[in-house]
Coordinates of C-alpha atoms in Angstrom, one line a residue:
Chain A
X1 CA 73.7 -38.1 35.7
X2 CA 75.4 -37.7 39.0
X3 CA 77.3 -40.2 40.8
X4 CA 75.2 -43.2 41.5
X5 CA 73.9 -43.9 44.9
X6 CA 74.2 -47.5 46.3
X7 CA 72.2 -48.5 48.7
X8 CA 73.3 -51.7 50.9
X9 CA 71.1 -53.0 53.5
X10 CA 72.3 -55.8 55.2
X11 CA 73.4 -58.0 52.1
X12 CA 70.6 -56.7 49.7
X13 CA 72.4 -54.1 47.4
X14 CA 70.8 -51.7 44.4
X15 CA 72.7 -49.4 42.7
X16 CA 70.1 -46.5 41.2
X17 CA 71.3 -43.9 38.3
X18 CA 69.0 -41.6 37.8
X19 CA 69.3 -39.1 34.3
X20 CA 66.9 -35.9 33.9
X21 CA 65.2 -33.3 33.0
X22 CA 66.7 -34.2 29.5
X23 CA 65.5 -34.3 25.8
X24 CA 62.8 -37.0 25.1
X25 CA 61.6 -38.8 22.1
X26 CA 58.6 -37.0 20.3
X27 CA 56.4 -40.5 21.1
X28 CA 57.1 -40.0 25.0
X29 CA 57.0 -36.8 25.7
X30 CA 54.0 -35.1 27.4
X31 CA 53.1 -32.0 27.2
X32 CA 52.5 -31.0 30.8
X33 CA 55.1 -32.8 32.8
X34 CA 58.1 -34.9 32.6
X35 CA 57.8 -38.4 31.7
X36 CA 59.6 -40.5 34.3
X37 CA 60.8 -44.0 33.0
X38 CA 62.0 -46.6 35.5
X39 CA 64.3 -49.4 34.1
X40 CA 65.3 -52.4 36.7
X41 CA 67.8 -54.7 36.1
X42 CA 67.9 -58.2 38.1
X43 CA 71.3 -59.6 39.1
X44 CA 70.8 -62.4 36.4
X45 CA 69.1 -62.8 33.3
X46 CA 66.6 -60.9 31.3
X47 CA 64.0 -58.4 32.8
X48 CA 61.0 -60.2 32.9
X49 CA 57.6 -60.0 33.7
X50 CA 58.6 -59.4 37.5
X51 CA 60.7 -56.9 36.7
X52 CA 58.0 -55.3 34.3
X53 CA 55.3 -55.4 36.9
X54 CA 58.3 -54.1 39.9
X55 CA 59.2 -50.9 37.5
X56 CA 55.5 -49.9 37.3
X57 CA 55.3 -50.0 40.9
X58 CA 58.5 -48.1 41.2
X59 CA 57.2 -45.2 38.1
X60 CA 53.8 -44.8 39.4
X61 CA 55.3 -44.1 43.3
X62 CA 58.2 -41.6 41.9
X63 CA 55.3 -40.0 39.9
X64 CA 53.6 -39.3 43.5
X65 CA 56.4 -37.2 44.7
X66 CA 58.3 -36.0 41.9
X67 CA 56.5 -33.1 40.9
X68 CA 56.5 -33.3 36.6
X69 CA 54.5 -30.5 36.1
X70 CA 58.0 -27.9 36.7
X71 CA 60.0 -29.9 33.7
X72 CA 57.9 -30.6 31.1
X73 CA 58.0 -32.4 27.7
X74 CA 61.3 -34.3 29.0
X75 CA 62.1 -37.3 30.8
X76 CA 63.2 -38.6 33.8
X77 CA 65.1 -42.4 33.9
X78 CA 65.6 -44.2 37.0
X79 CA 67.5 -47.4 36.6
X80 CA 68.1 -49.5 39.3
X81 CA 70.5 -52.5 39.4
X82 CA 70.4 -55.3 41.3
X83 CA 73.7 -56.2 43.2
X84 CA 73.0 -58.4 45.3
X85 CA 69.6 -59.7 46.8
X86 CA 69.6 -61.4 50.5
X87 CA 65.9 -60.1 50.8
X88 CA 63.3 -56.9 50.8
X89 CA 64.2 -56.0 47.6
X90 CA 61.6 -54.0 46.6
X91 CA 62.1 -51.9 49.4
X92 CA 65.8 -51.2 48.6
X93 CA 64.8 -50.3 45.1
X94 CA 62.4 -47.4 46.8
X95 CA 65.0 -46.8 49.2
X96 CA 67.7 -46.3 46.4
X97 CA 65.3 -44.7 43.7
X98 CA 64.5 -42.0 46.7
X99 CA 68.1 -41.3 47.3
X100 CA 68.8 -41.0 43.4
X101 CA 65.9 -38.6 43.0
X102 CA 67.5 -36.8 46.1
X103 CA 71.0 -36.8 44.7
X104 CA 70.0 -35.6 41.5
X105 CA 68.1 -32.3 42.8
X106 CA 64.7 -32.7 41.1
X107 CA 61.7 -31.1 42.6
X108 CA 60.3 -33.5 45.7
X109 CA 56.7 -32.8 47.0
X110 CA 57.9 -35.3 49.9
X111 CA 60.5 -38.2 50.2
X112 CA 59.7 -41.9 50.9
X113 CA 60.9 -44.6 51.9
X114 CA 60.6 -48.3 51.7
X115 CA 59.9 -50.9 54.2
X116 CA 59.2 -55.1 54.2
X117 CA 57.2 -56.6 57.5
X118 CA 57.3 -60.4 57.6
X119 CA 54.4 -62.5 59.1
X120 CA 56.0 -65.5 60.6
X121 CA 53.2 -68.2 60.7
X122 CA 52.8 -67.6 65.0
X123 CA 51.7 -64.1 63.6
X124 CA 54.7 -62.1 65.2
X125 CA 55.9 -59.2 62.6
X126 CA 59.8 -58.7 61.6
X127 CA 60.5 -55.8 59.7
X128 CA 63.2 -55.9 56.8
X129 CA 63.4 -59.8 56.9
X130 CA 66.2 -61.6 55.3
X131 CA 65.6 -63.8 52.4
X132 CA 64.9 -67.1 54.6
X133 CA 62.9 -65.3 56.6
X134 CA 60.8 -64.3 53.3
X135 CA 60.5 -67.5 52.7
X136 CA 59.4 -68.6 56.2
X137 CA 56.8 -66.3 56.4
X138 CA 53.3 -66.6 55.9
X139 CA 52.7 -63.2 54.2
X140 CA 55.0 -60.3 53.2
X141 CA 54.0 -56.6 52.9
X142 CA 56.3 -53.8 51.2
X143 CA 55.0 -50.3 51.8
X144 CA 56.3 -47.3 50.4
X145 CA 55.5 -44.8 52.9
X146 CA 56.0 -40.9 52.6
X147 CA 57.8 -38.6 54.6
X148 CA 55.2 -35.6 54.6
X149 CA 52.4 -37.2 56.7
X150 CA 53.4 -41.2 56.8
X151 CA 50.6 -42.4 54.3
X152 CA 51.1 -45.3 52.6
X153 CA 52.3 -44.3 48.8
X154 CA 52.6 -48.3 47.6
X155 CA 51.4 -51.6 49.2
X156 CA 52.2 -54.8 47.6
X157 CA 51.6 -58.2 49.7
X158 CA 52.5 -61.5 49.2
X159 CA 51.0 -64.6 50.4
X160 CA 47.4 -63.9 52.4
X161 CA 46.8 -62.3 56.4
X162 CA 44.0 -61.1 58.1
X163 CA 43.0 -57.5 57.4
X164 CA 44.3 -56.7 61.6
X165 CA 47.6 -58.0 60.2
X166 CA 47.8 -55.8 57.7
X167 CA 46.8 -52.6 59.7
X168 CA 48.9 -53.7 62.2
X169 CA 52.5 -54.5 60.2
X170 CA 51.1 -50.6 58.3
X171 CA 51.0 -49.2 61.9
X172 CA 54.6 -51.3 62.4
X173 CA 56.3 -50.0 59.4
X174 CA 55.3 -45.8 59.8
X175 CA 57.1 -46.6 62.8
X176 CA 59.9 -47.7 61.5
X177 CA 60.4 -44.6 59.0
X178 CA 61.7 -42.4 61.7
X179 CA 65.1 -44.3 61.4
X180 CA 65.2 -45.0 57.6
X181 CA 64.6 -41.0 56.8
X182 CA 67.3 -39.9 59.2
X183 CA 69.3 -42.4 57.3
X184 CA 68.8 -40.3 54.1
X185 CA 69.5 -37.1 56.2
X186 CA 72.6 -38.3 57.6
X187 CA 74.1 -39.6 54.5
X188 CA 73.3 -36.3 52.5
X189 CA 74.9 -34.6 55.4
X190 CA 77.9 -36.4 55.1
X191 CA 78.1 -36.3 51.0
X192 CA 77.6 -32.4 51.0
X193 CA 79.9 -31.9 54.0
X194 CA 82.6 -32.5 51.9
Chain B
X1 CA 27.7 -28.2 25.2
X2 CA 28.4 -30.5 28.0
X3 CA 30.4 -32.5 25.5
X4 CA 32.4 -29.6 24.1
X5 CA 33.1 -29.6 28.0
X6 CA 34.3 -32.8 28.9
X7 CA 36.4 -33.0 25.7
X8 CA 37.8 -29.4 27.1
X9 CA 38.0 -30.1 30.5
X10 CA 37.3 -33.8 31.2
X11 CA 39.1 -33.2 35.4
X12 CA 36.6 -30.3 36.0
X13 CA 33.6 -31.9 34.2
X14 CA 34.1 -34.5 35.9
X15 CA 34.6 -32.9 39.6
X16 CA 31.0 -31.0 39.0
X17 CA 29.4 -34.7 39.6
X18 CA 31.7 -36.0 42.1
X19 CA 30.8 -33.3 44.2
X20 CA 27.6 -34.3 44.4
X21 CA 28.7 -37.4 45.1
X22 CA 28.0 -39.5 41.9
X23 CA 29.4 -40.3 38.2
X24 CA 28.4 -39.4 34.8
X25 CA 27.4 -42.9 33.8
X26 CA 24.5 -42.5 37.3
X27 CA 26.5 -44.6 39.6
X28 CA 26.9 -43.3 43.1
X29 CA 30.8 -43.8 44.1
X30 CA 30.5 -47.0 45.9
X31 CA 28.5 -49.0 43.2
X32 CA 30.1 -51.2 40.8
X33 CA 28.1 -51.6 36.7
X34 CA 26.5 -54.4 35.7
X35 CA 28.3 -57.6 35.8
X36 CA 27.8 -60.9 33.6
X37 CA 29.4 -63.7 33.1
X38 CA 29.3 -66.8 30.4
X39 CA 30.7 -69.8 30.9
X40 CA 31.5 -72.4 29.9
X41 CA 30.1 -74.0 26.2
X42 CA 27.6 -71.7 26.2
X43 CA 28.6 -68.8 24.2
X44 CA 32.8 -69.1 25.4
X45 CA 35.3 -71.1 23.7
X46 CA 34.9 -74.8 23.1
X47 CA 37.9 -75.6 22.1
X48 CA 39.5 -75.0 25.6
X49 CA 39.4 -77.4 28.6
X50 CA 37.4 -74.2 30.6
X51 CA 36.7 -71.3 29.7
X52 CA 35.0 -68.1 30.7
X53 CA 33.2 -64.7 29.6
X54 CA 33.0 -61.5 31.8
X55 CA 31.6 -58.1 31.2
X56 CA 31.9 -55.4 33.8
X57 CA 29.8 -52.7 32.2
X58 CA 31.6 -52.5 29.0
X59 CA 35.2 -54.3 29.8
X60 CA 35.2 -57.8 28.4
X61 CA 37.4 -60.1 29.6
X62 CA 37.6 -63.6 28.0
X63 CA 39.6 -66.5 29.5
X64 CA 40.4 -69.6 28.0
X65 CA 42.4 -72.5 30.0
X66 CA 44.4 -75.1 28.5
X67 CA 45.8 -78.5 30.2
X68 CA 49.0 -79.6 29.4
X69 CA 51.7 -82.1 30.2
X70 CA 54.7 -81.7 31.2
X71 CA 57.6 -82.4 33.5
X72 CA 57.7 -80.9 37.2
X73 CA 60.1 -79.0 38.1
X74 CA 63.1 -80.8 39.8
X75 CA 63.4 -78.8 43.0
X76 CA 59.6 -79.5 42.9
X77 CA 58.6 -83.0 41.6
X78 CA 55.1 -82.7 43.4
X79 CA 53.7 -79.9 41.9
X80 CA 52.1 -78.9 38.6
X81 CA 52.3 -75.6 37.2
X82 CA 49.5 -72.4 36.5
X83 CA 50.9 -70.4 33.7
X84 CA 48.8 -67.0 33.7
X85 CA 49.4 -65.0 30.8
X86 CA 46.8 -61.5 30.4
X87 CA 47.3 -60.0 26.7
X88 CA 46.1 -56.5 25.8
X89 CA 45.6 -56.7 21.7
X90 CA 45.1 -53.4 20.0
X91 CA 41.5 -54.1 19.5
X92 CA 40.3 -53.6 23.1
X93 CA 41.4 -50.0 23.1
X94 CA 43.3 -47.7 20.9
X95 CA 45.6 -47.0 23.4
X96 CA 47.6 -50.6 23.0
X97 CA 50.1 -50.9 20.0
X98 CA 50.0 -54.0 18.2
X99 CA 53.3 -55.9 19.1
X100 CA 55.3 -57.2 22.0
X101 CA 53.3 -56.8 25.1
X102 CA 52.8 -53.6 27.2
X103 CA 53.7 -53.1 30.7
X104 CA 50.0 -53.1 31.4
X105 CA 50.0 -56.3 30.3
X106 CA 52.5 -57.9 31.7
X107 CA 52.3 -56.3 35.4
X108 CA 49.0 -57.5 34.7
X109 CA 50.3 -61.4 34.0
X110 CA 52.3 -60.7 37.6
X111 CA 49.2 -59.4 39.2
X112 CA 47.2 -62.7 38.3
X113 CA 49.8 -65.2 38.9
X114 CA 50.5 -63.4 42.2
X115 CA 46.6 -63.4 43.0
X116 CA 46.9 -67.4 42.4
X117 CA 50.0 -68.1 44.6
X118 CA 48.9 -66.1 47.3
X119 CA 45.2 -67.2 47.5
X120 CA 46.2 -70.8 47.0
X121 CA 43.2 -71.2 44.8
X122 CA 44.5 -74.6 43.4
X123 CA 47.0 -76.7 45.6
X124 CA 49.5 -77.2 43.3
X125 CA 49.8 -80.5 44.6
X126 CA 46.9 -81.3 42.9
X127 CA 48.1 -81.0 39.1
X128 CA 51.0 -83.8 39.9
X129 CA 50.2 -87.5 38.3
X130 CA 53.1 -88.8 38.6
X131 CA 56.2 -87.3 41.1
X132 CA 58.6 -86.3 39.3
X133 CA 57.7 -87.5 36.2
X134 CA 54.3 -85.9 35.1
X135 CA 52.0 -83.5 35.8
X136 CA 49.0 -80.9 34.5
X137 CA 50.4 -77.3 33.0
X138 CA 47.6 -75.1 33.3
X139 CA 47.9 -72.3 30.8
X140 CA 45.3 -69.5 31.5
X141 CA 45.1 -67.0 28.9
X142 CA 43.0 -63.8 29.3
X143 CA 42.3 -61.5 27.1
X144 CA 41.0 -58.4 27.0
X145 CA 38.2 -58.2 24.3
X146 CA 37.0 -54.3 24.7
X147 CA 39.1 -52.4 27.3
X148 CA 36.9 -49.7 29.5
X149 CA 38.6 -49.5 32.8
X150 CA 39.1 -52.3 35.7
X151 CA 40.9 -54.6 34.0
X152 CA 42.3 -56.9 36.8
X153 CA 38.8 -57.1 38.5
X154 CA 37.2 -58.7 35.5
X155 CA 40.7 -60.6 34.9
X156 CA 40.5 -61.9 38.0
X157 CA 37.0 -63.0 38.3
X158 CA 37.2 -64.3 34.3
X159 CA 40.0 -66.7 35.5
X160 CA 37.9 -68.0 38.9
X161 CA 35.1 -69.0 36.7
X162 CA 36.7 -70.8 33.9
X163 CA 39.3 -72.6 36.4
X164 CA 36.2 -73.6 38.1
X165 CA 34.7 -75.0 34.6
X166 CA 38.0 -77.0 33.9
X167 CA 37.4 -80.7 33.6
X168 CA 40.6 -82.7 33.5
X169 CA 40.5 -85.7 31.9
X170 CA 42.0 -88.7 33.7
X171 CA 46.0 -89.8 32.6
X172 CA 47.5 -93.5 33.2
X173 CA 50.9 -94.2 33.3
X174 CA 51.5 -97.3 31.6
X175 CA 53.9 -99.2 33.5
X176 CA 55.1 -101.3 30.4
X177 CA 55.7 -98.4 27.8
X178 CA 56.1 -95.5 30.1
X179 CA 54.1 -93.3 28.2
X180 CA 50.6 -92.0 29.8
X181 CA 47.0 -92.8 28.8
X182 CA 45.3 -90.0 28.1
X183 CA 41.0 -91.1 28.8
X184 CA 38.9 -88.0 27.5
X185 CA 35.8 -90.0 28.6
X186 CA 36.7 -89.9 32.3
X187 CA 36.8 -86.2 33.2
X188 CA 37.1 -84.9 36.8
X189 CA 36.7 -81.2 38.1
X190 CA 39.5 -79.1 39.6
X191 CA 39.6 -78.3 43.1
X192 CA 38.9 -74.8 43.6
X193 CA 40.2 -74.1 47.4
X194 CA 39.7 -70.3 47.9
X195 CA 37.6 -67.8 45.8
X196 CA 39.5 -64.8 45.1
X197 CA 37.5 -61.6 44.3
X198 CA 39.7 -58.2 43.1
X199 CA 38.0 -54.9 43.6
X200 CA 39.5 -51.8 42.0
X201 CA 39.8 -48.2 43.1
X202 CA 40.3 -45.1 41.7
X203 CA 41.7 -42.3 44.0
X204 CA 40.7 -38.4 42.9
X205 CA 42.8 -35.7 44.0
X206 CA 44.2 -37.6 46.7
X207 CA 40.8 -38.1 48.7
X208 CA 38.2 -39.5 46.7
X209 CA 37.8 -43.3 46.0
X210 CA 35.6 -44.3 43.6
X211 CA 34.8 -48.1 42.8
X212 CA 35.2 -49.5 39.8
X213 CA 36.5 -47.0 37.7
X214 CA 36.0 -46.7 33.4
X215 CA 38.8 -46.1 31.0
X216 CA 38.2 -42.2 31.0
X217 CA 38.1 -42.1 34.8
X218 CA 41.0 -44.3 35.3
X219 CA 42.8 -41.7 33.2
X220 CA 41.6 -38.8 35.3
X221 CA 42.3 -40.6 38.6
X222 CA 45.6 -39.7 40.9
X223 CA 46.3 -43.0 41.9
X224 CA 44.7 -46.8 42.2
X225 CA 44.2 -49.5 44.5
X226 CA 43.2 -53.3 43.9
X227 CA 42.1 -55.2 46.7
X228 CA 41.9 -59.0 46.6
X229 CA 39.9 -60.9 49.2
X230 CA 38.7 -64.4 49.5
X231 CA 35.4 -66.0 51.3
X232 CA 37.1 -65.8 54.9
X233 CA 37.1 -62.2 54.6
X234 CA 41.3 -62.5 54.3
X235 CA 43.4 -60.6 52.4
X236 CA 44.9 -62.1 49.3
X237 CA 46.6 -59.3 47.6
X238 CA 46.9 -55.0 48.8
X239 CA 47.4 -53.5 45.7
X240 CA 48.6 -50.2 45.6
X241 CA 51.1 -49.6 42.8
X242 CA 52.1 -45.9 43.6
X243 CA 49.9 -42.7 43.1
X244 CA 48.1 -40.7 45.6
X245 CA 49.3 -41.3 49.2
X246 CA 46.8 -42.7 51.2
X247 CA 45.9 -43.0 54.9
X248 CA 45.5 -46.6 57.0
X249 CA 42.0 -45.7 57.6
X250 CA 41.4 -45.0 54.1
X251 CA 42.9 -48.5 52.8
X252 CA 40.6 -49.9 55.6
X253 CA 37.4 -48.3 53.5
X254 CA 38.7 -50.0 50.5
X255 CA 39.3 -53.4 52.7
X256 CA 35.8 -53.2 53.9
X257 CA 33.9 -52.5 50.4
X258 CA 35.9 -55.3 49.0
X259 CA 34.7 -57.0 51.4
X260 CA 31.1 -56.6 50.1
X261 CA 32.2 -57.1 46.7
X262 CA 33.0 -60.3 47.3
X263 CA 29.6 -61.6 48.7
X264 CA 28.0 -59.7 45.8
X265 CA 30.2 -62.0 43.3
X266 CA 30.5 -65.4 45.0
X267 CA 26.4 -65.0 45.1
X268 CA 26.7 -64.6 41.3
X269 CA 29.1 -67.2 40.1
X270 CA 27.2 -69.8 41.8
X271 CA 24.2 -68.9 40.3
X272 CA 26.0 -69.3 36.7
X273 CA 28.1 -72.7 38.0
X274 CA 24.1 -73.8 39.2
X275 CA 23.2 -72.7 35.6
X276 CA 25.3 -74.9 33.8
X277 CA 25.0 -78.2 35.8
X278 CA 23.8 -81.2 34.0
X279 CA 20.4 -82.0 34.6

């Protein structure tokens, strides 16, 4: 384990710790590549089924870039928690799982990064809305997007738009990776510079 | 010989026929298998207020649906409640343990009641009685009966046909007791609003989609996508949880053969809801 990235943006807060290569149960391990496990941990309460459905998401997109096949038969846990949530959650998680995967030095095929468009009802697109803007919105699209060639990694939506919308807040959000992946280059500059 | 091989070497057995651009079950990449569904008394569960069978190829899906009573909620004293819940027993496949459920199954259980709030296939509205005092719990349970592959397309559809076979019967408040009538004799349909359809993807070595994928390819695959569209050709759900990266105009393939799908399945179910009306 290595010190734990937090990732703030705006008022939404995850803090990821991420624990590998190490020894895995007999039941989990696979024989050709590492077994990642994702564990996410809401502010309040119990994981639930959200939570349940939110780590599979999270699993199957670190799986995409992390490449397994250099450590296997052990495991790989990622666990995020929730500090504080004032919207686009699930894009802080992929933001703060990236950086954690980063930090820890295992094997990346590509980064990626996560990022929330909001479709107000008069069809205009805000990216990384706020929690009443969420709400507000007629539909809401997270899209993990890799570094390598932009392609979209995850997409979940919520609510319902036109398929135009959808290409269009894709188109919006590649756009808007520029800024977050200079993020992660500037803050590993500044931890290593130390 | 060939079996040896595909027990050896299932990912190379199986790129041999997607070269040539089909399956080893026949199908060409773009064609879904043989879908049927049941509903209703005939052959599903009579027990339940609606219920539904659906076979795609050799998944089966069964979903029951059960009215209930209950209070609303307080910061929502208008609305009624759908309660999805998709279980995964060990019998479908050898891969489920017997126990508490899966992750499968319960990103599955998000998946549905996320298909339901964003398509607004039932206005919630419509489940209140009484504000704030009573209304209809819907509980939908699906269950996977034999588990080859595409479980959320056949979830999906399962639950749009037995919602639309759910008769509610009529409740009275009495104003003297308080307590509500229940009339079994009076029984009025639910309102279906939208007609979601799911269509499932499997992506090979990051290029190749192929529809409607089996257990074994599902297995193989690199990554999958769900798309969820209803009549107006909107989008109800974009799927994608993680795996193989893919490109706009790629998801836009998917978009447009779901697209399809849905005519395909809408001709279908109202063939079975014609089926079953009475004469």
């Amino acid at each position: 384990p290595s010190i734990p990235p937090s990732l703030s943006a705006g008022d939404t807060s995850v803090l990821a710790g991420l624990y590998g290569p190490s020894e895995t149960k007999l039941s989990k391990e696979l024989p050709d590549r590492a077994a990642l496990e994702v564990l996410l941990r809401p502010k309040v309460g119990l994981p639930g089924v959200l939570e349940r459905s939110r780590e599979q998401q999270l699993r199957q997109t670190c799986e995409a870039v992390v490449l397994g096949v250099l450590h296997p038969r052990t495991a790989i846990t990622l666990v995020l928690q929730v500090l504080s949530d004032a919207g686009s959650l699930l894009s802080c998680c992929l933001n703060a799982a990236c950086l954690g995967l980063l930090d820890a030095g295992l094997p990346l095929s590509s980064l990626f990064c996560g990022v929330t468009c909001a479709l107000s009802p008069d069809g205009t697109i805000t990216l990384d809305p706020t929690a009443r803007q969420e709400q507000e919105a007629r539909a809401v699209l997270t899209f993990a997007i890799d570094s390598s060639e932009r392609k979209v990694l995850m997409a979940t939506t919520k609510g319902s738009c036109s398929v135009e919308e959808m290409q269009q807040c894709l188109v919006t959000a590649q756009g808007a990776t520029d800024t977050i992946f200079q993020f992660y280059r500037d803050s590993l500059r500044r931890r290593y510079s130390k | 010989l060939s079996i040896c091989f595909r027990t050896v070497e299932p990912l190379e057995y199986y790129r041999r026929f997607l070269k040539e651009n089909c399956r080893p079950d026949g199908r060409e990449l773009g064609e879904f298998r043989a879908t049927t569904v049941n509903i209703g008394n005939t052959g599903s569960i009579t027990t339940a207020d609606g219920s539904a069978l659906v076979k795609l190829g050799n998944t089966t899906v069964i979903c029951g649906v059960k009215a209930e009573l209950a209070a609303p909620a307080a910061d929502s004293a208008n609305k009624g409640y759908i309660v999805p819940n998709v279980e995964l027993p060990s019998l479908c496949s050898e891969r489920f343990r017997s126990g508490p459920p899966g992750e499968e199954a319960q990103a599955a259980s998000q998946f549905i009641a996320d298909v339901i709030e964003n398509s607004q296939m039932i206005a919630k509205e419509d489940l209140c009685i009484a504000n704030g005092k009573l209304a209809w719990v819907l509980y939908c349970d699906i269950i996977c009966l034999d588990y080859d592959g595409n479980l959320l397309d056949a979830s999906v559809f399962a639950l749009l046909t037995a919602l639309k076979n759910v008769q509610l019967p009529s409740v009275i408040i009495n104003e003297e007791t308080g307590l509500s009538e229940v009339n079994l004799k009076q029984k009025t349909p639910l309102t279906i609003k939208k007609h979601p359809v799911a269509t499932s993807f499997a992506v090979f070595d990051d290029t190749l989609l192929i529809v409607d994928p089996t257990a074994e390819e599902e297995d193989l695959a690199t990554g999958t996508v769900t798309i969820v569209t209803d009549e107006e050709g909107r989008l109800c759900s974009v799927h994608k949880p993680g795996g193989s990266p893919l490109t706009g105009a790629k998801l836009q393939d998917c978009i447009t053969r779901a697209i399809t799908r849905h005519k395909e399945v809408k001709k279908l179910t109202d063939k079975v809801i014609k089926s079953i009306m009475p004469k």
